[in-house]
PDB file of C-alpha atoms and ligand atoms in Angstrom:
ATOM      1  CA  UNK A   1     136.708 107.052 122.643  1.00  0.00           C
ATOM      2  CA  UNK A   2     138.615 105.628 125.288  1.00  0.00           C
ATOM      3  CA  UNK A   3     142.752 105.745 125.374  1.00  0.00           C
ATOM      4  CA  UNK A   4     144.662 103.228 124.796  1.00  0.00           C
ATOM      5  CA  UNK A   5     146.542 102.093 127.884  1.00  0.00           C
ATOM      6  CA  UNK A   6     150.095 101.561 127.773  1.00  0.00           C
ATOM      7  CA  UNK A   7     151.042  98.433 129.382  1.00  0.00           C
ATOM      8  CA  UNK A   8     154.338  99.284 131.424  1.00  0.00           C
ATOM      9  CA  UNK A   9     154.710  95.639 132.525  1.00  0.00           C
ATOM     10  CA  UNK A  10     154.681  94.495 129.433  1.00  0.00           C
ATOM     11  CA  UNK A  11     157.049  97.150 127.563  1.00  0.00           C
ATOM     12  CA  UNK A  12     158.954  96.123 130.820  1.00  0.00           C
ATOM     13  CA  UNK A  13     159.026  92.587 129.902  1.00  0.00           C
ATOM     14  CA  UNK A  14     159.761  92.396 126.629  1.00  0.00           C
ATOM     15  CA  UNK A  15     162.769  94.991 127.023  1.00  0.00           C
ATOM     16  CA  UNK A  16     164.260  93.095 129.765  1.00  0.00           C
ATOM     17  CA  UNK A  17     164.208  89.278 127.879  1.00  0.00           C
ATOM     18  CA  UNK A  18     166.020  91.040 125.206  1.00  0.00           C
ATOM     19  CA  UNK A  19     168.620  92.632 127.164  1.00  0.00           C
ATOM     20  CA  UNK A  20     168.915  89.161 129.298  1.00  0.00           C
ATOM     21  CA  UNK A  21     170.493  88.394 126.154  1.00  0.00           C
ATOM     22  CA  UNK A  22     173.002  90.744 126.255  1.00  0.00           C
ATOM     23  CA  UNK A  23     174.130  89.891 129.947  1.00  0.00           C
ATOM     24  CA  UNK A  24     174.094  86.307 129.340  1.00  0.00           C
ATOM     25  CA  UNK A  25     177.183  87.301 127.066  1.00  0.00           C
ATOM     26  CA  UNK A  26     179.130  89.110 128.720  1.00  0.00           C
ATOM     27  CA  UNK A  27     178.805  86.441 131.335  1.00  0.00           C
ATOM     28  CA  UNK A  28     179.714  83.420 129.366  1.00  0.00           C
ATOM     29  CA  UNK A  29     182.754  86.034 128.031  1.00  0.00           C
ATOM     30  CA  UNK A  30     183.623  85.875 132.299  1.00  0.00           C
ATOM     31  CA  UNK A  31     182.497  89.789 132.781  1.00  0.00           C
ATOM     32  CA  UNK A  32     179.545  89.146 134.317  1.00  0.00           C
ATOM     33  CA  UNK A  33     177.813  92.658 134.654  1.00  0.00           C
ATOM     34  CA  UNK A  34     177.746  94.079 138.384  1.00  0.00           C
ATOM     35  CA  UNK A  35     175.871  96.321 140.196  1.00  0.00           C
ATOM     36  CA  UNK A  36     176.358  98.242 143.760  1.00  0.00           C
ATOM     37  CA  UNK A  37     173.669 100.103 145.753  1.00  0.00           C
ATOM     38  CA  UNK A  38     174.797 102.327 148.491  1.00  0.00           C
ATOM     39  CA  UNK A  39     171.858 102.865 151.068  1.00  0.00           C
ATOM     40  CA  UNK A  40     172.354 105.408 154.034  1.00  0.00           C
ATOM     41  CA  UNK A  41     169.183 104.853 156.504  1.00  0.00           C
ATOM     42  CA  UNK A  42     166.722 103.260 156.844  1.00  0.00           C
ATOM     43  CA  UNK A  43     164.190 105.238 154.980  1.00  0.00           C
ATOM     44  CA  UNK A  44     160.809 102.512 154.564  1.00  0.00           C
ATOM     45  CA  UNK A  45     160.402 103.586 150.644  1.00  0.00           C
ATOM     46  CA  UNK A  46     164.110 103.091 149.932  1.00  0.00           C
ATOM     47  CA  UNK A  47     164.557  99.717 151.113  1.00  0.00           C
ATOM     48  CA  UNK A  48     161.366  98.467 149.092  1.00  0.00           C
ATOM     49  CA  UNK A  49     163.376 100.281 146.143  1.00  0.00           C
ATOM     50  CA  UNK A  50     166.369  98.994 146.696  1.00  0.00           C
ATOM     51  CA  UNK A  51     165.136  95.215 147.394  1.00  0.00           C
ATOM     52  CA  UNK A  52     163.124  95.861 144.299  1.00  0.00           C
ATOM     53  CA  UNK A  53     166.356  96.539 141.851  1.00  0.00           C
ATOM     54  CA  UNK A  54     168.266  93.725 143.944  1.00  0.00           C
ATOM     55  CA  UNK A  55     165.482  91.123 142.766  1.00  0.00           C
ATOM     56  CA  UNK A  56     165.485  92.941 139.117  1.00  0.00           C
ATOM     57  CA  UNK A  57     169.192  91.971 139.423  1.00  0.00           C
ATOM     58  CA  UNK A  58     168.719  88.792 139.961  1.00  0.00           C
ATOM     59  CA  UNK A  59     166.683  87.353 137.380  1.00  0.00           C
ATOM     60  CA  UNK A  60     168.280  89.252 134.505  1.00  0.00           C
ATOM     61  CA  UNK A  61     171.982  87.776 135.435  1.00  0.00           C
ATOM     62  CA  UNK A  62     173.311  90.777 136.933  1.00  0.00           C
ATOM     63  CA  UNK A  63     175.445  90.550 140.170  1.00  0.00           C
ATOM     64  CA  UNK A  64     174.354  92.529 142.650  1.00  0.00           C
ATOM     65  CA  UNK A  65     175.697  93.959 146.551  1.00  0.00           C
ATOM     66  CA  UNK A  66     174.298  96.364 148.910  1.00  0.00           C
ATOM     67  CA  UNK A  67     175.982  98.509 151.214  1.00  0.00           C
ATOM     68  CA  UNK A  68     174.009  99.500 153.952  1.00  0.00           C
ATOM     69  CA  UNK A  69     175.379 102.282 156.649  1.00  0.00           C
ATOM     70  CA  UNK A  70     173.336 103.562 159.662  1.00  0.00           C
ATOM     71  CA  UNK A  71     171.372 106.553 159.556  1.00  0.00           C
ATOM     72  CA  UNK A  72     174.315 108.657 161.965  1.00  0.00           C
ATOM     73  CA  UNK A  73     177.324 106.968 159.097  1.00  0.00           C
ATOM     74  CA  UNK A  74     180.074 109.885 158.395  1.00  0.00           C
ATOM     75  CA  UNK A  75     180.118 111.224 154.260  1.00  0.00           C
ATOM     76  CA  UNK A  76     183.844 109.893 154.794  1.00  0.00           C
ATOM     77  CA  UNK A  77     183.051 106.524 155.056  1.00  0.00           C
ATOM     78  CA  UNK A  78     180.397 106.557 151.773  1.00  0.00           C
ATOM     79  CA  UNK A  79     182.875 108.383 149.933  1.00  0.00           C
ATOM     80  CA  UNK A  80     185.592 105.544 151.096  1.00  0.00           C
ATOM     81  CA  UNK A  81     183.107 102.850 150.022  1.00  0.00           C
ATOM     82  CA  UNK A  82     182.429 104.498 146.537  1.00  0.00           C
ATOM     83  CA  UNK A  83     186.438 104.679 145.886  1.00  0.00           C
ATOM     84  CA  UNK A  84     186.806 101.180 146.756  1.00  0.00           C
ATOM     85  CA  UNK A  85     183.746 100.441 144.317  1.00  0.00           C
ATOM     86  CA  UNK A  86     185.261 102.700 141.898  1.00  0.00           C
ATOM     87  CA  UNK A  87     188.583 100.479 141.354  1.00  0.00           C
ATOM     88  CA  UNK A  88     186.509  97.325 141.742  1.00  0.00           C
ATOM     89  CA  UNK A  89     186.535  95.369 137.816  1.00  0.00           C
ATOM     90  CA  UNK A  90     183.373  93.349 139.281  1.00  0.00           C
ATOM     91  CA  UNK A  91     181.010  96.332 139.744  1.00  0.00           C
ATOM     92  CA  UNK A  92     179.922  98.436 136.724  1.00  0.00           C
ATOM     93  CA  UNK A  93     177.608 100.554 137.655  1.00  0.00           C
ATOM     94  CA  UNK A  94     176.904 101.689 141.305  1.00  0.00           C
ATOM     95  CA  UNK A  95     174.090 103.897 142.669  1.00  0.00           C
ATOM     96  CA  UNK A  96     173.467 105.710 146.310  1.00  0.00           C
ATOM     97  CA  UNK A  97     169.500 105.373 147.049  1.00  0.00           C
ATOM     98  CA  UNK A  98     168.250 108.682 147.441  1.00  0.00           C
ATOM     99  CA  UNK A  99     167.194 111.143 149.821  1.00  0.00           C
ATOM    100  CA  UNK A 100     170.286 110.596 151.781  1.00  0.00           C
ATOM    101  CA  UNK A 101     169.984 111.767 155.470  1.00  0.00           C
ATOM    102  CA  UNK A 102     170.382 115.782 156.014  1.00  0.00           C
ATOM    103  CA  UNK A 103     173.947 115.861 157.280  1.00  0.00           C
ATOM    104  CA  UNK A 104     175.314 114.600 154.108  1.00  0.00           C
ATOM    105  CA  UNK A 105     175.857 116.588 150.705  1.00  0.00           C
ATOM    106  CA  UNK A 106     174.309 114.837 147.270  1.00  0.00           C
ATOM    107  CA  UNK A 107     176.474 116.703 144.715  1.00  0.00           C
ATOM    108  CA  UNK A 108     179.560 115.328 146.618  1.00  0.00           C
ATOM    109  CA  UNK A 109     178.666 111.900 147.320  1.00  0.00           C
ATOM    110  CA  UNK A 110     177.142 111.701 143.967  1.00  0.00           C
ATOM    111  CA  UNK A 111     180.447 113.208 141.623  1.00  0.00           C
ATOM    112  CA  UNK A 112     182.733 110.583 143.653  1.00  0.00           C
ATOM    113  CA  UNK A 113     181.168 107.849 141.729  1.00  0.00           C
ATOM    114  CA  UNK A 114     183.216 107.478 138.685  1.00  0.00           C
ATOM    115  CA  UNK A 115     181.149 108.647 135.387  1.00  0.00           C
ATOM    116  CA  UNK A 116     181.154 105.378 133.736  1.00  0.00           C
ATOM    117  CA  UNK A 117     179.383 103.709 136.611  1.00  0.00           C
ATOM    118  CA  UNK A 118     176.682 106.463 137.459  1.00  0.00           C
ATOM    119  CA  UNK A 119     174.236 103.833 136.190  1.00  0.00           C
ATOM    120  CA  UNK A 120     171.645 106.543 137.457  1.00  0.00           C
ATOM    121  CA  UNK A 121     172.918 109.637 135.107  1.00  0.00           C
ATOM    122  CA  UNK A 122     172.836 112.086 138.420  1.00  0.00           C
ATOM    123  CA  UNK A 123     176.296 112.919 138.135  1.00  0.00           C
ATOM    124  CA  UNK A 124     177.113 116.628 137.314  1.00  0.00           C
ATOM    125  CA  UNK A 125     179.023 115.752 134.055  1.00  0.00           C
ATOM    126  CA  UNK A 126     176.156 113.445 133.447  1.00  0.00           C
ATOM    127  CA  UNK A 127     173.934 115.596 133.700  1.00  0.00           C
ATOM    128  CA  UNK A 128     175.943 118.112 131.540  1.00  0.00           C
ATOM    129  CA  UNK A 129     176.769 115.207 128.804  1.00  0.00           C
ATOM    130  CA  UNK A 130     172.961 114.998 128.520  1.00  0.00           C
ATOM    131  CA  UNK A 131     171.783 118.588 128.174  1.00  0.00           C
ATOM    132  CA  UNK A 132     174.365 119.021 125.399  1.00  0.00           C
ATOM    133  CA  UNK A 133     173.749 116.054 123.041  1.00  0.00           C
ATOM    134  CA  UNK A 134     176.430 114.088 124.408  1.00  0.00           C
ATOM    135  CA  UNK A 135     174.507 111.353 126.499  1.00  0.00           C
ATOM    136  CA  UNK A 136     176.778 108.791 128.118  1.00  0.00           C
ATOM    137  CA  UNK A 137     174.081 107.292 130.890  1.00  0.00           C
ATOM    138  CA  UNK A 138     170.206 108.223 130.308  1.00  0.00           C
ATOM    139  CA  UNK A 139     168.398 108.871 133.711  1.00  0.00           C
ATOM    140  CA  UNK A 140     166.053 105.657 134.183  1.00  0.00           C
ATOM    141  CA  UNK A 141     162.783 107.280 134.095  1.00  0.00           C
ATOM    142  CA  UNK A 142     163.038 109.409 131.722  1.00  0.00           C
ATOM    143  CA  UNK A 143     164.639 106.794 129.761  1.00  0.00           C
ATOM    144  CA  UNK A 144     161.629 104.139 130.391  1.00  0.00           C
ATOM    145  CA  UNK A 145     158.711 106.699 129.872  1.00  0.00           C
ATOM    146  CA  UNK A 146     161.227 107.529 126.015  1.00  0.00           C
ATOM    147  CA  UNK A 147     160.940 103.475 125.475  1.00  0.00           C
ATOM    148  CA  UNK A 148     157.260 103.763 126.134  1.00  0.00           C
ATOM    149  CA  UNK A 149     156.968 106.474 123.844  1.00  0.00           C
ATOM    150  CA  UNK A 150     159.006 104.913 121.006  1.00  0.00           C
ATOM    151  CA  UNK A 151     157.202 101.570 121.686  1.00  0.00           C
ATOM    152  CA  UNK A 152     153.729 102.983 120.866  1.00  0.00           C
ATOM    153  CA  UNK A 153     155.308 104.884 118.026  1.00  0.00           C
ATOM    154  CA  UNK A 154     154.338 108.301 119.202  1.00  0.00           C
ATOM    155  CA  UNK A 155     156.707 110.838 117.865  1.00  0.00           C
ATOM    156  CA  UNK A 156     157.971 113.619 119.404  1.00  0.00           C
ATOM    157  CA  UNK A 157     159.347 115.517 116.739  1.00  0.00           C
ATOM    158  CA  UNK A 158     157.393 118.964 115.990  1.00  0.00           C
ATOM    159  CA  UNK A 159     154.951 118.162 118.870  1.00  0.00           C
ATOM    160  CA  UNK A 160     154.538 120.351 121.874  1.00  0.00           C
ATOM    161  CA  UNK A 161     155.078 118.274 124.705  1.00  0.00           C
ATOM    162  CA  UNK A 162     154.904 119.385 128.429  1.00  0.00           C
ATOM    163  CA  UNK A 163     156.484 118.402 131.301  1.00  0.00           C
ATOM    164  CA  UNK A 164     154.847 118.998 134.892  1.00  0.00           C
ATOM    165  CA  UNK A 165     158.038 118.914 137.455  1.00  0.00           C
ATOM    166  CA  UNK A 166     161.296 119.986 138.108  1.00  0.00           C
ATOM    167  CA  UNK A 167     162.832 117.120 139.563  1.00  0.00           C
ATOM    168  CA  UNK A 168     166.442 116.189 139.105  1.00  0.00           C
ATOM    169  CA  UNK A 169     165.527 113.131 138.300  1.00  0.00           C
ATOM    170  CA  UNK A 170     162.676 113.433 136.464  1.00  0.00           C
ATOM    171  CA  UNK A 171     161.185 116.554 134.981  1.00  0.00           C
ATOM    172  CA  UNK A 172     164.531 118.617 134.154  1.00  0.00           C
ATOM    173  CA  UNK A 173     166.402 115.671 132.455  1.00  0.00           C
ATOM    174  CA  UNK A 174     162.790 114.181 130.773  1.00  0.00           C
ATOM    175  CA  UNK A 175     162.365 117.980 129.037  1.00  0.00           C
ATOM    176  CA  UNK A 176     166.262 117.824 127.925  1.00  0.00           C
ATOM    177  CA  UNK A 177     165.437 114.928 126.110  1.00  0.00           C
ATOM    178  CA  UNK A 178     162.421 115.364 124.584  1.00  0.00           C
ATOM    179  CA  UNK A 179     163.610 118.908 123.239  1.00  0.00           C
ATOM    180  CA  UNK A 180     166.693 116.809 122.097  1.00  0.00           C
ATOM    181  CA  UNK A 181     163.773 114.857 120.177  1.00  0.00           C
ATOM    182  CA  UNK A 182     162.960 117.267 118.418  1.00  0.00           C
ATOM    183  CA  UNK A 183     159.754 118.686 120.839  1.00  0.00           C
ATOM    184  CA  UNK A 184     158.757 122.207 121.528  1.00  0.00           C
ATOM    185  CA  UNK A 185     158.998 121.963 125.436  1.00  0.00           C
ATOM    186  CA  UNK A 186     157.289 123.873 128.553  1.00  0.00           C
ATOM    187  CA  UNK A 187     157.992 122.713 131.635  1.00  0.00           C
ATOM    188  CA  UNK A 188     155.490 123.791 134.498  1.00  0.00           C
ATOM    189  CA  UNK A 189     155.291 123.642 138.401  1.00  0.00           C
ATOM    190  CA  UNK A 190     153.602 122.915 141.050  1.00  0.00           C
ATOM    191  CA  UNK A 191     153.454 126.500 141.252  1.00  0.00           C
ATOM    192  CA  UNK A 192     152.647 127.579 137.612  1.00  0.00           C
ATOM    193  CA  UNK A 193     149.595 130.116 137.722  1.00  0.00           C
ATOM    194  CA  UNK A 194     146.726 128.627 135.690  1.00  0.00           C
ATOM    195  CA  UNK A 195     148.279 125.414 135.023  1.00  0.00           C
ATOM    196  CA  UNK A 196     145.282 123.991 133.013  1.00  0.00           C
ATOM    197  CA  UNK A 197     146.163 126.338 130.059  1.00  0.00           C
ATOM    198  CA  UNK A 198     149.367 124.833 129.195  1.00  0.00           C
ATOM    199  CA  UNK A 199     148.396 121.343 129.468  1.00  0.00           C
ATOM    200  CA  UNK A 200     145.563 121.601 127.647  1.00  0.00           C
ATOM    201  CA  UNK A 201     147.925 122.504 124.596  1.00  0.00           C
ATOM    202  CA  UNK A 202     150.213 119.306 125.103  1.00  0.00           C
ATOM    203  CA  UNK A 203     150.314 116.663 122.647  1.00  0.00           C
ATOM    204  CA  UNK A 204     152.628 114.582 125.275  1.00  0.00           C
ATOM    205  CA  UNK A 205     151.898 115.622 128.752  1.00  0.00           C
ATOM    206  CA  UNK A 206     154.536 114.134 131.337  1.00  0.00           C
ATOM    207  CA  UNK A 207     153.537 114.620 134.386  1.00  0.00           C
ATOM    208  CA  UNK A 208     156.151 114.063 137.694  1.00  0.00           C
ATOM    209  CA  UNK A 209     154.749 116.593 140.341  1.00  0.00           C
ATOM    210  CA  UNK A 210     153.659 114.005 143.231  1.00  0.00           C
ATOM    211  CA  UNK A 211     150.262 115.455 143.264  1.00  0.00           C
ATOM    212  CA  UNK A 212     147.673 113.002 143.512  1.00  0.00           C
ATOM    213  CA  UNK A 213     144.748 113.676 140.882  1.00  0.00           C
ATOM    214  CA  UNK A 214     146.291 117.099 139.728  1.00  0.00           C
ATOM    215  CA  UNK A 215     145.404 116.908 136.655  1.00  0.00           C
ATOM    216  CA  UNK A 216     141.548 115.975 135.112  1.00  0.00           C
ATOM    217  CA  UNK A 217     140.407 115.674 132.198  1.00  0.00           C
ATOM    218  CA  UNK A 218     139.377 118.861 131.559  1.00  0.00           C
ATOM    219  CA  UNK A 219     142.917 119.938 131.493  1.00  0.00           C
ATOM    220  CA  UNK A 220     144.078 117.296 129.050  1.00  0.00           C
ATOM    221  CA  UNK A 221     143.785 118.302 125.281  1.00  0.00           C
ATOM    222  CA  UNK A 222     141.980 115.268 123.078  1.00  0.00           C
ATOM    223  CA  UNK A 223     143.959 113.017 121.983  1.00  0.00           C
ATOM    224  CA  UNK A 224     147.058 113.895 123.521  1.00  0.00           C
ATOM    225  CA  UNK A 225     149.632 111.046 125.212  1.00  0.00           C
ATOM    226  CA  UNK A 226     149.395 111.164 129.428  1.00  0.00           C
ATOM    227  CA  UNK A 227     152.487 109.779 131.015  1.00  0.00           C
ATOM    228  CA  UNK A 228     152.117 109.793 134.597  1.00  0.00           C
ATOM    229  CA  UNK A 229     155.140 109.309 136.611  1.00  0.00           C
ATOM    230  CA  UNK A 230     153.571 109.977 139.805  1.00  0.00           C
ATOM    231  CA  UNK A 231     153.123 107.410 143.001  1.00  0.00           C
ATOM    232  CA  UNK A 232     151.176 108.436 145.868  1.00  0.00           C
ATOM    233  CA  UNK A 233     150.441 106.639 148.449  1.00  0.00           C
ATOM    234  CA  UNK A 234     146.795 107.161 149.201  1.00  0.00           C
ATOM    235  CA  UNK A 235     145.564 106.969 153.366  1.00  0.00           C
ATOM    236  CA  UNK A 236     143.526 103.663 152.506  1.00  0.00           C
ATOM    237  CA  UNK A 237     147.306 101.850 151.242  1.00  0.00           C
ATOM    238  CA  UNK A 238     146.174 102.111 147.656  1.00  0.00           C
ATOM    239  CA  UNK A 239     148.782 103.848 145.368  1.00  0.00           C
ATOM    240  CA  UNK A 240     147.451 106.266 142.663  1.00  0.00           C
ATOM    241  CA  UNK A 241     149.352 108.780 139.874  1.00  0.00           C
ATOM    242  CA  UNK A 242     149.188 112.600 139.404  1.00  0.00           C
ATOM    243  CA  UNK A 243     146.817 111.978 136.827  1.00  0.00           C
ATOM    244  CA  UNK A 244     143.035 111.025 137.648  1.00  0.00           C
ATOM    245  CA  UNK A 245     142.734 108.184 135.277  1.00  0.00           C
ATOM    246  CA  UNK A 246     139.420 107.022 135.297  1.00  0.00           C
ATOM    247  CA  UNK A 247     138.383 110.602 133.574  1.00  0.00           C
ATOM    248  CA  UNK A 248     141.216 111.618 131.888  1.00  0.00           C
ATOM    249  CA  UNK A 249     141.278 107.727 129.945  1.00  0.00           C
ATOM    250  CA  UNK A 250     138.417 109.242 128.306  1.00  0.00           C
ATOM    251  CA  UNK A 251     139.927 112.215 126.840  1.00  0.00           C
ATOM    252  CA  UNK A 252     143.581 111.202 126.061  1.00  0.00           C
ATOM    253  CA  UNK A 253     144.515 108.903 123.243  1.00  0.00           C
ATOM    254  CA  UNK A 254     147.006 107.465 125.112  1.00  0.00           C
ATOM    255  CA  UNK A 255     147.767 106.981 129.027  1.00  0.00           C
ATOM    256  CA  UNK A 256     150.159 105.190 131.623  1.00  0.00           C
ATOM    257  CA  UNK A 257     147.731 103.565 134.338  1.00  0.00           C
ATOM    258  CA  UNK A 258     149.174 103.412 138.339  1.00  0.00           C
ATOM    259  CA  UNK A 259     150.793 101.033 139.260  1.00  0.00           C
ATOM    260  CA  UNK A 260     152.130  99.435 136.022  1.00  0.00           C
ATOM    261  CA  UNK A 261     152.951 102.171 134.081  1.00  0.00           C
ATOM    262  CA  UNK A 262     155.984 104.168 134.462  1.00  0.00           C
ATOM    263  CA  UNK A 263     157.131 102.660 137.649  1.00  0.00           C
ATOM    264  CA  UNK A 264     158.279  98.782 136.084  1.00  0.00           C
ATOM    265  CA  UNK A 265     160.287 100.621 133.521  1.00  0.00           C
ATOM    266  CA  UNK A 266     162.550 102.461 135.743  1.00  0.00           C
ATOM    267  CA  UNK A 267     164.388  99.277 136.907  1.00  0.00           C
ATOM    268  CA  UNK A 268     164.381  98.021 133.968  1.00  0.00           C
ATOM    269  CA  UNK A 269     166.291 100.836 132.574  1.00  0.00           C
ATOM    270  CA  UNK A 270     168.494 100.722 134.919  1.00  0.00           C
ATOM    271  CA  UNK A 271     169.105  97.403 135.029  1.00  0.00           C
ATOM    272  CA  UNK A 272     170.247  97.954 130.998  1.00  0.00           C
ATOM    273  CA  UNK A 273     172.228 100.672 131.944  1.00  0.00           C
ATOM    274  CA  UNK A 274     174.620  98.786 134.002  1.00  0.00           C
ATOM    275  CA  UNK A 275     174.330  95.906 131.150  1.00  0.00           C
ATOM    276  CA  UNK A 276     175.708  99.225 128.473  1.00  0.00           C
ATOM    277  CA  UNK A 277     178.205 100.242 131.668  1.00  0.00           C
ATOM    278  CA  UNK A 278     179.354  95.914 131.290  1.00  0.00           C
ATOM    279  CA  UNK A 279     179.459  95.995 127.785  1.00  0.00           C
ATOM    280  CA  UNK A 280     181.824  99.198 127.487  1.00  0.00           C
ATOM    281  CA  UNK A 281     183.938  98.347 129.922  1.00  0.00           C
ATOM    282  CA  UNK A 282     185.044  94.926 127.955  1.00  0.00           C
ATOM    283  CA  UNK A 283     185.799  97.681 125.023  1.00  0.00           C
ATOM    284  CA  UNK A 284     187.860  99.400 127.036  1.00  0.00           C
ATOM    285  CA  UNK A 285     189.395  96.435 129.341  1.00  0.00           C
TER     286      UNK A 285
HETATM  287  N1  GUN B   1     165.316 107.766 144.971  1.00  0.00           N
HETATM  288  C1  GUN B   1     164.153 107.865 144.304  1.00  0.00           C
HETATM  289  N2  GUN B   1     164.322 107.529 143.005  1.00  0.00           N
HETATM  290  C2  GUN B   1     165.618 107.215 142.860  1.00  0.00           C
HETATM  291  C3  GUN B   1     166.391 106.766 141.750  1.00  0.00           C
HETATM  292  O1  GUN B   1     165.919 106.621 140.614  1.00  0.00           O
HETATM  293  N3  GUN B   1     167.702 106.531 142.008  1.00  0.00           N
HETATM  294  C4  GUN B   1     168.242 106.715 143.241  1.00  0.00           C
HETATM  295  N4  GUN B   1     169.537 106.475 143.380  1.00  0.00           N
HETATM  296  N5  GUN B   1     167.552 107.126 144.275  1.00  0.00           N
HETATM  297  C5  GUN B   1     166.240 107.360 144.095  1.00  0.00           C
END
C-alpha cells in the first residue's frame, strides 16, 4: 500500500492562521512582535531564504528589517549591529543567515545575540538548554518536522527512530529531541559503513544528509515514517529530497514529499518562535 503523504503546506497553513491569532494580540496590546535578519554576502540561496521569512513576516503581522553588510564587512560591525538589536524593545527575535563568509567566527557572532531573541535556537546556551530538558527556543526544523509528527499522531515514545545527519541545525538538535520524546535514537552519517542496516530498523527515519536519492526503498523498513529534510538542487533546476520518493512511497507508511514537506514548516516555526520571544517579553516588560 502506498504512504500517506504528509502535506507540509498544509500543516504549514493551519499552524500559521492559528498563531496569526496570537500576533494580532500582542499587536492590538501595542507590542507588535519584531523580527531582525542579519545577512553578510550575498550568497544566491540566502537571499531567497531570507526574502522568503521577510514575506512569511509579512502576512502573519510580524515586523520585520534586514541588515545587509557586504561580503568584505568586519565581525566588529555585526557584532555592533546585534548589540544595538539586542537593546532594541521593537525586535524580539533576531537571526544571522547562515554560512557567513570564512573570515568571520559563528560561535561568536552567534552567542552575541541575546538568548531570548535567538529565534533560531543556535546559541550555545540554547543549544545546552535543549539537550538538557530545559528548552527555551526549539530549532525551526526540527521543531516543524516534531509538529508534523504530532499532527499525524505518530508517537515517538518506545520507537526507534533514526536520524541521518549531523548538522547543527538539523540532525544533532532533531535526535536531542526525539530521545527527549521518549525514542531510542541512532544517529548515522554520511559516512556510516553499511548504512542500509540501521535504517531499515527505523520506525521514524529523519533524514538531513543533502544527498540526493540516498536512501531507496529497500533501505526503508515497512511501514515506517520518512521525513526528508533534504533540498537538492538537481542540474535540470528541479529540486528533489534525500529520499527517492517515488519508490520509497511504496514502502513507508508515511512520507514528506519535496518541495512541500519539511521546507514550509521551517518558517513557519520560526515565525512562532519570535511570536513566543513577543509574548514573553510583555511578561517580563
Ligand atoms: N542557513 C540555512 N538554514 C538556516 C537557518 O535555519 N537559519 C539561519 N540563520 N541560517 C540558515
Amino acid at each position: 500500500m502506498s504512504a500517506h503523504i504528509i502535506d507540509g503546506k498544509l500543516i504549514a497553513r493551519n499552524v500559521r492562521a492559528e498563531w496569526k491569532h496570537r500576533a494580532a494580540k500582542l499587536t492590538e496590546q501595542g507590542k507588535r512582535p519584531g523580527l531582525a535578519v542579519i545577512m553578510v554576502g550575498d550568497n544566491p540561496a540566502s537571499a531567497i531564504y531570507v526574502r522568503n521569512k521577510v514575506k512569511a513576516c509579512n502576512e502573519i503581522g510580524i515586523h520585520s528589517e534586514v541588515h545587509h553588510f557586504s561580503s568584505t564587512a568586519e565581525q566588529d560591525e555585526i557584532l555592533d549591529c546585534i548589540d544595538i538589536l539586542n537593546r532594541n524593545r521593537h525586535v524580539h527575535g533576531i537571526l544571522v543567515q547562515l554560512p557567513l563568509p570564512p573570515h568571520f567566527e559563528n560561535n561568536r557572532v552567534i552567542t552575541s545575540i541575546a538568548v531570548e531573541k535567538d529565534v533560531d535556537s543556535f546559541h550555545l546556551y540554547n543549544v545546552g538548554a535543549l539537550v538538557t530538558g530545559n528548552t527555551n527556543f526549539i530549532p525551526c526544523t526540527p521543531y516543524g518536522v516534531m509538529v508534523m509528527l504530532e499532527q499525524c499522531r505518530i508517537t515517538v515514545e518506545g520507537k526507534h527512530a533514526v536520524v541521518v545527519g549531523r548538522s547543527n541545525i538539523v540532525g544533532k538538535p532533531m535526535a536531542m529531541m526525539l530521545l527527549e520524546r521518549g525514542a531510542t535514537i541512532t544517529i548515522c552519517t554520511s559516512k556510516t559503513k553499511d548504512l542500509a542496516q540501521f535504517t531499515q530498523t527505523a520506525d521514524i527515519l529523519v533524514v538531513a544528509a543533502g544527498q540526493p536519492g540516498m536512501i531507496t526503498a529497500n533501505m526503508v523498513k515497512p511501514g515506517a515514517a520518512v521525513i526528508d529534510v533534504g533540498i537538492n538542487r538537481l542540474p535540470n533546476g528541479s529540486l528533489c529530497g534525500d529520499v527517492e520518493f517515488e519508490t520509497v512511497k511504496e514502502v513507508a507508511g508515511y512520507i514528506t514529499p519535496v518541495p512541500g514537506g519539511v521546507g514550509p514548516m521551517t518558517i513557519t516555526m520560526l515565525l512562532c518562535n519570535t511570536i513566543q520571544a513577543a509574548e514573553r517579553s510583555q511578561l517580563t516588560a
